[in-house]
């Protein structure tokens, strides 16, 4: 049985994917993959997601240069979530977020509100030029 | 504006949630919350998910004793994914997975297949008695 057939794809043929930075353990981002995206990721050793908004394959970093080298791929107990252990390329420290921040999870719950608590490392206008 | 209204709930009124162990940085599990589950989580300081299979609130650990103390809640840049920083209670080291393993992400991609690479820490039969 093919490893791709073992994934329980959802009704849209997608699987949720968590990208975790190997060096720090930080959860960097969350995205989706279809079968082709996961196959390409394994083939390239770089994260290729499925963009639900653009409805096409999204080789992370193709515009920004902030590619993700994939060291390890894991699958959960229900075979319906993938975890990637990555190195975030193109900037030091790594920038995974389109806002120019290290991680997409930069808003922290505090006293009944979400507060942006992590710094912008690079102006998004200079990332996507 | 209420902090719960800032979440972009999906068509089913749910948001994906990643639970990360604070002490180790390990990604423990992935689940879903509805509005009530997230409100309860904030109120209790313990993870309360929405079980899609059982279609009801699921106070993690209510059967197993493996509750999750929530230290921090984060929201991503698109306001549609939540990250919890937790301590996994009830066993040392923590057991988040119903298979009796530390993390639900115990299957690693190796040479075209998924291999279970992490040990079972406790027999599931003795967890759910």
Tab-separated table of C-alpha atoms in Angstrom:
chain	number	residue	atom	x	y	z
A	1	UNK	CA	0.000	0.000	0.000
A	2	UNK	CA	1.339	3.384	-0.997
A	3	UNK	CA	2.324	5.717	1.870
A	4	UNK	CA	0.151	8.422	0.303
A	5	UNK	CA	-2.870	6.106	0.403
A	6	UNK	CA	-2.418	5.692	4.155
A	7	UNK	CA	-3.307	9.355	4.698
A	8	UNK	CA	-6.957	9.978	5.516
A	9	UNK	CA	-7.548	12.866	3.120
A	10	UNK	CA	-10.509	15.052	4.047
A	11	UNK	CA	-13.575	15.659	1.856
A	12	UNK	CA	-11.569	18.215	-0.159
A	13	UNK	CA	-8.643	15.819	-0.589
A	14	UNK	CA	-6.518	17.761	1.905
A	15	UNK	CA	-4.595	17.053	5.095
A	16	UNK	CA	-3.639	19.644	7.769
A	17	UNK	CA	0.103	20.205	8.153
A	18	UNK	CA	2.056	21.657	11.079
A	19	UNK	CA	5.558	22.998	10.395
A	20	UNK	CA	7.881	22.954	13.397
A	21	UNK	CA	11.382	24.433	13.387
A	22	UNK	CA	13.808	21.644	14.213
A	23	UNK	CA	16.431	23.794	15.933
A	24	UNK	CA	14.108	25.691	18.293
A	25	UNK	CA	11.050	23.460	18.470
A	26	UNK	CA	8.915	26.494	17.597
A	27	UNK	CA	5.654	25.866	15.777
A	28	UNK	CA	6.089	28.078	12.732
A	29	UNK	CA	2.931	27.728	10.694
A	30	UNK	CA	-0.067	25.642	9.809
A	31	UNK	CA	-1.159	24.900	6.252
A	32	UNK	CA	-2.739	22.239	4.047
A	33	UNK	CA	-1.468	19.718	1.529
A	34	UNK	CA	-3.156	17.657	-1.124
A	35	UNK	CA	-1.708	14.422	-2.419
A	36	UNK	CA	0.477	16.107	-5.005
A	37	UNK	CA	1.827	18.637	-2.487
A	38	UNK	CA	2.862	15.899	-0.065
A	39	UNK	CA	4.429	13.839	-2.837
A	40	UNK	CA	6.378	16.900	-4.037
A	41	UNK	CA	7.483	17.701	-0.470
A	42	UNK	CA	8.911	14.204	-0.051
A	43	UNK	CA	10.575	14.375	-3.454
A	44	UNK	CA	12.123	17.842	-3.053
A	45	UNK	CA	12.867	17.819	0.671
A	46	UNK	CA	11.223	21.258	0.750
A	47	UNK	CA	7.720	22.145	1.907
A	48	UNK	CA	5.126	22.369	-0.847
A	49	UNK	CA	1.631	23.207	0.378
A	50	UNK	CA	-1.785	23.540	-1.247
A	51	UNK	CA	-3.038	27.104	-1.161
A	52	UNK	CA	-6.766	26.947	-0.470
A	53	UNK	CA	-7.224	30.636	-1.296
A	54	UNK	CA	-5.379	30.428	-4.621
A	55	UNK	CA	-6.354	26.808	-5.316
A	56	UNK	CA	-2.908	25.819	-6.454
A	57	UNK	CA	0.346	24.271	-5.286
A	58	UNK	CA	2.415	26.637	-3.191
A	59	UNK	CA	6.122	25.957	-2.973
A	60	UNK	CA	6.749	27.854	0.253
A	61	UNK	CA	9.405	30.529	-0.278
A	62	UNK	CA	9.123	30.612	-4.063
A	63	UNK	CA	8.490	34.388	-3.867
A	64	UNK	CA	10.028	35.327	-0.523
A	65	UNK	CA	13.055	33.038	-0.638
A	66	UNK	CA	11.934	31.739	2.757
A	67	UNK	CA	11.932	28.089	1.805
A	68	UNK	CA	11.581	25.280	4.313
A	69	UNK	CA	14.011	22.380	4.275
A	70	UNK	CA	12.146	19.301	5.489
A	71	UNK	CA	14.195	17.007	7.739
A	72	UNK	CA	11.425	14.766	8.933
A	73	UNK	CA	7.770	14.059	8.229
A	74	UNK	CA	5.491	12.578	10.862
A	75	UNK	CA	1.913	11.343	10.762
A	76	UNK	CA	-0.468	11.255	13.710
A	77	UNK	CA	-2.330	8.312	15.235
A	78	UNK	CA	-5.447	8.895	13.125
A	79	UNK	CA	-3.441	9.267	9.894
A	80	UNK	CA	-5.051	12.626	9.249
A	81	UNK	CA	-2.485	15.244	10.354
A	82	UNK	CA	1.122	15.694	9.168
A	83	UNK	CA	3.948	17.261	11.184
A	84	UNK	CA	7.061	18.564	9.419
A	85	UNK	CA	10.368	19.206	11.166
A	86	UNK	CA	11.966	21.965	9.145
A	87	UNK	CA	14.715	24.537	8.845
A	88	UNK	CA	13.407	27.909	7.793
A	89	UNK	CA	15.713	29.275	5.092
A	90	UNK	CA	16.489	32.766	3.785
A	91	UNK	CA	16.851	34.786	6.985
A	92	UNK	CA	18.441	34.402	10.406
A	93	UNK	CA	16.422	33.920	12.569
A	94	UNK	CA	13.957	32.182	10.278
A	95	UNK	CA	10.859	33.987	9.015
A	96	UNK	CA	7.888	31.739	8.297
A	97	UNK	CA	5.137	34.348	8.490
A	98	UNK	CA	4.042	36.637	5.664
A	99	UNK	CA	3.965	39.487	8.231
A	100	UNK	CA	7.770	39.199	8.499
A	101	UNK	CA	7.673	37.497	11.876
A	102	UNK	CA	9.458	34.316	12.960
A	103	UNK	CA	6.276	32.296	13.519
A	104	UNK	CA	2.694	32.787	12.395
A	105	UNK	CA	1.606	32.288	16.025
A	106	UNK	CA	2.585	35.755	17.240
A	107	UNK	CA	-0.710	36.676	18.893
A	108	UNK	CA	-1.022	35.724	22.544
A	109	UNK	CA	-4.198	35.629	24.590
A	110	UNK	CA	-3.970	38.127	27.443
A	111	UNK	CA	-6.811	39.324	29.650
A	112	UNK	CA	-9.575	38.622	27.168
A	113	UNK	CA	-7.776	39.831	24.065
A	114	UNK	CA	-5.234	38.717	21.447
A	115	UNK	CA	-2.010	40.734	21.579
A	116	UNK	CA	0.761	40.708	18.965
A	117	UNK	CA	3.789	39.931	21.135
A	118	UNK	CA	6.542	38.943	18.679
A	119	UNK	CA	8.586	41.430	16.633
A	120	UNK	CA	8.525	41.927	12.866
A	121	UNK	CA	12.004	40.807	11.765
A	122	UNK	CA	11.755	42.123	8.222
A	123	UNK	CA	9.363	44.516	6.490
A	124	UNK	CA	6.948	42.417	4.389
A	125	UNK	CA	7.227	45.013	1.600
A	126	UNK	CA	10.894	44.149	1.223
A	127	UNK	CA	10.147	40.410	1.401
A	128	UNK	CA	7.567	40.393	-1.402
A	129	UNK	CA	9.041	42.872	-3.868
B	1	UNK	CA	-14.964	43.176	19.973
B	2	UNK	CA	-14.965	39.900	21.832
B	3	UNK	CA	-11.761	37.822	21.551
B	4	UNK	CA	-13.877	34.859	20.453
B	5	UNK	CA	-15.335	36.904	17.589
B	6	UNK	CA	-11.827	37.564	16.290
B	7	UNK	CA	-11.425	33.870	15.446
B	8	UNK	CA	-12.260	32.952	11.861
B	9	UNK	CA	-14.407	29.903	12.574
B	10	UNK	CA	-14.709	27.528	9.632
B	11	UNK	CA	-17.979	26.531	7.926
B	12	UNK	CA	-18.651	24.057	10.759
B	13	UNK	CA	-17.939	26.675	13.428
B	14	UNK	CA	-14.595	25.074	14.298
B	15	UNK	CA	-10.959	26.109	14.527
B	16	UNK	CA	-7.931	23.753	14.322
B	17	UNK	CA	-5.868	23.561	17.509
B	18	UNK	CA	-2.269	22.431	18.013
B	19	UNK	CA	-1.200	21.376	21.521
B	20	UNK	CA	2.517	21.785	22.230
B	21	UNK	CA	4.195	20.634	25.427
B	22	UNK	CA	5.758	23.672	27.074
B	23	UNK	CA	8.652	21.857	28.750
B	24	UNK	CA	9.884	19.881	25.723
B	25	UNK	CA	8.490	21.853	22.774
B	26	UNK	CA	7.023	18.592	21.450
B	27	UNK	CA	3.898	18.824	19.327
B	28	UNK	CA	1.572	16.491	21.212
B	29	UNK	CA	-1.681	16.463	19.280
B	30	UNK	CA	-3.991	18.235	16.918
B	31	UNK	CA	-7.713	18.675	17.499
B	32	UNK	CA	-10.613	21.061	16.943
B	33	UNK	CA	-12.521	23.542	19.070
B	34	UNK	CA	-15.811	25.309	18.655
B	35	UNK	CA	-16.605	28.600	20.348
B	36	UNK	CA	-17.797	26.966	23.553
B	37	UNK	CA	-14.721	24.698	23.766
B	38	UNK	CA	-12.344	27.645	23.440
B	39	UNK	CA	-14.293	29.681	25.996
B	40	UNK	CA	-14.234	26.737	28.425
B	41	UNK	CA	-10.489	26.229	27.840
B	42	UNK	CA	-9.782	29.862	28.741
B	43	UNK	CA	-12.063	29.659	31.761
B	44	UNK	CA	-10.710	26.365	33.142
B	45	UNK	CA	-7.072	26.656	32.148
B	46	UNK	CA	-7.431	23.094	30.808
B	47	UNK	CA	-7.875	21.968	27.219
B	48	UNK	CA	-11.460	21.367	26.162
B	49	UNK	CA	-11.856	20.286	22.541
B	50	UNK	CA	-14.776	19.578	20.249
B	51	UNK	CA	-14.973	15.927	19.287
B	52	UNK	CA	-16.039	15.774	15.651
B	53	UNK	CA	-16.659	12.018	15.827
B	54	UNK	CA	-18.801	12.212	18.965
B	55	UNK	CA	-20.176	15.691	18.195
B	56	UNK	CA	-19.739	16.925	21.739
B	57	UNK	CA	-17.382	18.818	24.014
B	58	UNK	CA	-14.401	16.749	25.034
B	59	UNK	CA	-12.612	17.763	28.201
B	60	UNK	CA	-9.282	16.108	27.421
B	61	UNK	CA	-8.332	13.660	30.165
B	62	UNK	CA	-11.813	13.341	31.622
B	63	UNK	CA	-11.589	9.554	31.185
B	64	UNK	CA	-7.838	8.935	31.101
B	65	UNK	CA	-6.808	11.475	33.726
B	66	UNK	CA	-4.394	12.844	31.116
B	67	UNK	CA	-5.569	16.433	31.346
B	68	UNK	CA	-3.726	19.319	29.749
B	69	UNK	CA	-2.946	22.412	31.779
B	70	UNK	CA	-2.960	25.375	29.410
B	71	UNK	CA	-0.247	27.956	30.084
B	72	UNK	CA	-0.609	30.016	26.967
B	73	UNK	CA	-2.934	30.348	23.983
B	74	UNK	CA	-1.726	31.757	20.677
B	75	UNK	CA	-3.523	32.673	17.475
B	76	UNK	CA	-1.959	32.716	14.016
B	77	UNK	CA	-1.683	35.560	11.509
B	78	UNK	CA	-4.905	34.581	9.734
B	79	UNK	CA	-6.863	34.222	12.986
B	80	UNK	CA	-7.857	30.701	12.017
B	81	UNK	CA	-5.498	28.375	13.950
B	82	UNK	CA	-4.900	28.185	17.719
B	83	UNK	CA	-1.702	26.985	19.415
B	84	UNK	CA	-1.783	25.863	23.062
B	85	UNK	CA	1.308	25.626	25.268
B	86	UNK	CA	0.447	22.909	27.736
B	87	UNK	CA	1.633	20.586	30.473
B	88	UNK	CA	0.415	17.051	29.961
B	89	UNK	CA	-0.858	15.760	33.321
B	90	UNK	CA	-1.359	12.282	34.785
B	91	UNK	CA	1.836	10.492	33.767
B	92	UNK	CA	5.545	11.199	33.618
B	93	UNK	CA	6.550	11.610	30.828
B	94	UNK	CA	3.240	12.991	29.576
B	95	UNK	CA	0.909	10.854	27.469
B	96	UNK	CA	-1.252	12.790	25.012
B	97	UNK	CA	-2.084	9.944	22.611
B	98	UNK	CA	-4.885	7.422	23.035
B	99	UNK	CA	-2.393	4.728	21.964
B	100	UNK	CA	-0.486	5.355	25.229
B	101	UNK	CA	2.335	7.237	23.519
B	102	UNK	CA	3.828	10.606	24.447
B	103	UNK	CA	2.728	12.372	21.260
B	104	UNK	CA	0.176	11.499	18.600
B	105	UNK	CA	2.874	12.094	15.958
B	106	UNK	CA	4.700	8.821	16.464
B	107	UNK	CA	4.780	7.674	12.835
B	108	UNK	CA	7.819	8.789	10.863
B	109	UNK	CA	8.213	8.740	7.103
B	110	UNK	CA	11.066	6.414	6.162
B	111	UNK	CA	11.875	5.091	2.695
B	112	UNK	CA	8.382	5.392	1.316
B	113	UNK	CA	6.516	4.204	4.391
B	114	UNK	CA	5.228	5.387	7.784
B	115	UNK	CA	6.954	3.685	10.701
B	116	UNK	CA	5.852	3.803	14.352
B	117	UNK	CA	9.066	4.962	16.021
B	118	UNK	CA	8.027	6.072	19.539
B	119	UNK	CA	7.332	3.655	22.411
B	120	UNK	CA	3.998	2.963	24.081
B	121	UNK	CA	4.455	4.333	27.622
B	122	UNK	CA	1.319	2.799	29.071
B	123	UNK	CA	-1.085	0.111	27.873
B	124	UNK	CA	-4.217	1.878	26.535
B	125	UNK	CA	-6.337	-0.830	28.194
B	126	UNK	CA	-5.121	0.336	31.587
B	127	UNK	CA	-5.626	4.002	30.635
B	128	UNK	CA	-9.271	3.619	29.608
B	129	UNK	CA	-10.566	1.144	32.152
